[in-house]
Every structure is written in structure tokens, then in C-alpha cells.
XYZ file of C-alpha atoms in Angstrom:
161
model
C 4.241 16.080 0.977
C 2.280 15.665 4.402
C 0.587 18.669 3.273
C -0.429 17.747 0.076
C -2.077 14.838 0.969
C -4.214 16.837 3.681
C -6.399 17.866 0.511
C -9.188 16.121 -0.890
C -7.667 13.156 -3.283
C -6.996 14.708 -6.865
C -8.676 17.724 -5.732
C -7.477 21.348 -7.331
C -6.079 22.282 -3.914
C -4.139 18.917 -3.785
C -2.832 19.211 -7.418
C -1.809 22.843 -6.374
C 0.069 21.548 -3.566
C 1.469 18.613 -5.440
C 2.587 21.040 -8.893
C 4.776 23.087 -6.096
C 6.312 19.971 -4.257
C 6.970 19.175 -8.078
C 8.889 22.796 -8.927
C 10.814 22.359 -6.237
C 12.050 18.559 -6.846
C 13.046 19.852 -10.704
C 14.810 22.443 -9.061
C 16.859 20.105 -7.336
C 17.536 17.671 -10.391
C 18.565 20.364 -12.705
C 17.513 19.968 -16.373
C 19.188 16.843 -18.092
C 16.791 15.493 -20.240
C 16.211 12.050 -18.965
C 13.897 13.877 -15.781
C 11.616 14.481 -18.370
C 10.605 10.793 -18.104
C 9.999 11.427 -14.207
C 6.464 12.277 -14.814
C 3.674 11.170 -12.766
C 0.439 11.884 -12.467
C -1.421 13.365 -9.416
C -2.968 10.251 -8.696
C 0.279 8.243 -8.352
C 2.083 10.961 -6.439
C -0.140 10.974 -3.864
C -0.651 7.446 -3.697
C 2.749 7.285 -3.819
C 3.531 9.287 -0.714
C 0.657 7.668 1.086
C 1.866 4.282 0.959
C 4.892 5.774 1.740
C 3.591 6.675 5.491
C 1.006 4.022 5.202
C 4.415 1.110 5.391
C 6.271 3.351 7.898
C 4.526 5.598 10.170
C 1.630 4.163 10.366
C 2.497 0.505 10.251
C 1.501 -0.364 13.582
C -1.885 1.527 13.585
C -4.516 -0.619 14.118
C -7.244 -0.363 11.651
C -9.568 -3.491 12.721
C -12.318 -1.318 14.174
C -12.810 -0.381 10.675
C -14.319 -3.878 9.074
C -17.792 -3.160 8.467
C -17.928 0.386 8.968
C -21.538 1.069 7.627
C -21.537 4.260 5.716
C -23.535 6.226 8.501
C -21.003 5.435 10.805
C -18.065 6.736 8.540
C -19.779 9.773 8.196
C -18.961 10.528 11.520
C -15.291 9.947 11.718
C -12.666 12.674 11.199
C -11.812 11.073 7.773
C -15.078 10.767 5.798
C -14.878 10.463 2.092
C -14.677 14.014 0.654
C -14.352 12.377 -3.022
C -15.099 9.690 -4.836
C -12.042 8.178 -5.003
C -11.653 8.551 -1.476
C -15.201 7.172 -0.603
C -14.317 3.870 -3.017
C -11.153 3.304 -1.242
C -12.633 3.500 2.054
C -15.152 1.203 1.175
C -12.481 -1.419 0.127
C -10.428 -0.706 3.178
C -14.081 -0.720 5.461
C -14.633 -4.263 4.023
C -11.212 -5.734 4.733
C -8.544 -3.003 6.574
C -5.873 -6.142 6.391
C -6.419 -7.214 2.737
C -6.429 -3.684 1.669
C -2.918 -3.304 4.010
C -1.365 -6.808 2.351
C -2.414 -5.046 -0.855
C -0.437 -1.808 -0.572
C 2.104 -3.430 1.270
C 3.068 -6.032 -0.884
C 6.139 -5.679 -3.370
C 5.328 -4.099 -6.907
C 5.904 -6.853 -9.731
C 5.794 -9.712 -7.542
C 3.842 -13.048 -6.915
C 2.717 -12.037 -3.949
C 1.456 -8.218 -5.292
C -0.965 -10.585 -8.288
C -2.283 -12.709 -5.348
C -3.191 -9.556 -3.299
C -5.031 -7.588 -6.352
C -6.918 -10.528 -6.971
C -7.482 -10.994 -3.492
C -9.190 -7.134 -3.011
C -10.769 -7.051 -6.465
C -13.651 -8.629 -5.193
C -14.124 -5.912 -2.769
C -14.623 -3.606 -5.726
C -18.123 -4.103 -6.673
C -19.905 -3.742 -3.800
C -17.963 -0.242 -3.215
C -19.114 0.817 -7.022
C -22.368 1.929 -7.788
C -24.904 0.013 -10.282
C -23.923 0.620 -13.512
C -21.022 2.444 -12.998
C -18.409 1.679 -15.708
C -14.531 1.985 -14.171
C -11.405 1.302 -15.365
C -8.754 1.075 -13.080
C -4.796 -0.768 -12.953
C -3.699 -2.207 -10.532
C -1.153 0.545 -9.783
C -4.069 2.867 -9.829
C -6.053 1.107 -7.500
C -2.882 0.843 -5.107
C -2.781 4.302 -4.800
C -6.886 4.481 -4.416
C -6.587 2.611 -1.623
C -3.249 3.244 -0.519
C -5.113 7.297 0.054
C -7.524 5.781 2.414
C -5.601 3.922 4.316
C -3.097 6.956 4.955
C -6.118 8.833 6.012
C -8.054 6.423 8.760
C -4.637 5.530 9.931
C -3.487 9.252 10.622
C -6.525 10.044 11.985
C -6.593 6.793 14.287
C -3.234 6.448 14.924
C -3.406 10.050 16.098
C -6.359 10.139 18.703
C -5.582 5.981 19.732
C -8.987 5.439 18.684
């Protein structure tokens, strides 16, 4: 999955990636009927997997050198926004790297996950252009930001920066 999340968020190449990760997890579970209700879209896999490394590998990556990024500087970092759903959830992460963390860290269905979306949904206008009209959950936006924070943190938790 490491490699699939080296593409571009919900890019062709990472929805390539992510259909054969996919063929080969069917493969595995056979074909009783209730896998059919296994699927998920590209967004959520991805997501998915981030958070995945986001709460283990890179738990202890320190991502404070991040808060207030200007968009100049982020343009010259190793993991620049190559989408637009990567450059929104850097933004979010850019404004507050521990509020986004508490956000994708904190247990789905819970108390504490409501108080950390509404916590971070402030942080979505100013990453959203003027009149741009967006509709996203709160699962969606976990995974949104859950992509960025997989990216700065491999990339800084790889050179120490």
C-alpha cells in the first residue's frame, strides 16, 4: 500500500495502484457474497492506509515546523501539493499540524472524534478558494487530511528535518 500512496491523491496512477492492491485482497477472501459490501472508494482507501502509518510509523514525527507554512515556502519542500486535495489538506495541516493530528487520531464515532471535526472545520475556509462550493463528511475530510499528514511526516520523519 506504501506504494500506492506514493501517487498523487486520487490520481489515475494511484487508483491503478490501489485497483491491483484490491485484486489481490479479493483473491485472498474468496467470493462469498457478503465481500461485496467491502467496497470503498479510492479516497477512503488511501486515507485509510495513511492514517494507518500516520498513528504508527510516524507518530513521533514532529510536524511543528509546519504551522504557518506560507505557500511559497511549501513549494519548496519534497511534499508540495500535486492535487487539490492534497494542497487543501496541507493547508489545514500548515495551519494547525496538532489539531489536524488530534483529528485523524481520534476514535471514529466518538465524543472526542465530534469535538475534533469541529475543532479543524474552521481551518477549512481559509484553505478553500472564494466561491468554491465543497461538500465534504467528516470521514472524507479524515482521509483529506489524514493524506497530508502521511506525506510531510514521511518526508520529515525521513530526512529529520
Amino acid at each position: 500500500m506504501r506504494n500506492a500512496l506514493a501517487f498523487p491523491f486520487v490520481s489515475p496512477e494511484q487508483s491503478k495502484a490501489i485497483a491491483r492492491l484490491r485484486t489481490q485482497f479479493e483473491e485472498c477472501l474468496g467470493n462469498a457474497s457478503e465481500f461485496d459490501q467491502l467496497v470503498l472508494g479510492q479516497v477512503l482507501q488511501a486515507g485509510g492506509a495513511a492514517e494507518w502509518f500516520v498513528r504508527t510509523e510516524f507518530k513521533n514525527v514532529d510536524l511543528s515546523s509546519l504551522k504557518g507554512m506560507s505557500d511559497e515556502a511549501l513549494e519548496k519542500t519534497s511534499f508540495r501539493p500535486r492535487t487539490a486535495l492534497e494542497d487543501l489538506g496541507l493547508c489545514i495541516v500548515r495551519r494547525d499540524p496538532d489539531r489536524a493530528r488530534g483529528f485523524v487520531e481520534s476514535k471514529m464515532g466518538t465524543s472526542e472524534a465530534k469535538v475534533a471535526f469541529k475543532a479543524i472545520t474552521p481551518d477549512l475556509g481559509p484553505c478553500v478558494t472564494g466561491g468554491t462550493e465543497m461538500k465534504l463528511n467528516s470521514i472524507n475530510l479524515r482521509a483529506v487530511v489524514s493524506y497530508a499528514l502521511f506525506r510531510a511526516s514521511s518526508m520529515l520523519g525521513a530526512t529529520g528535518a
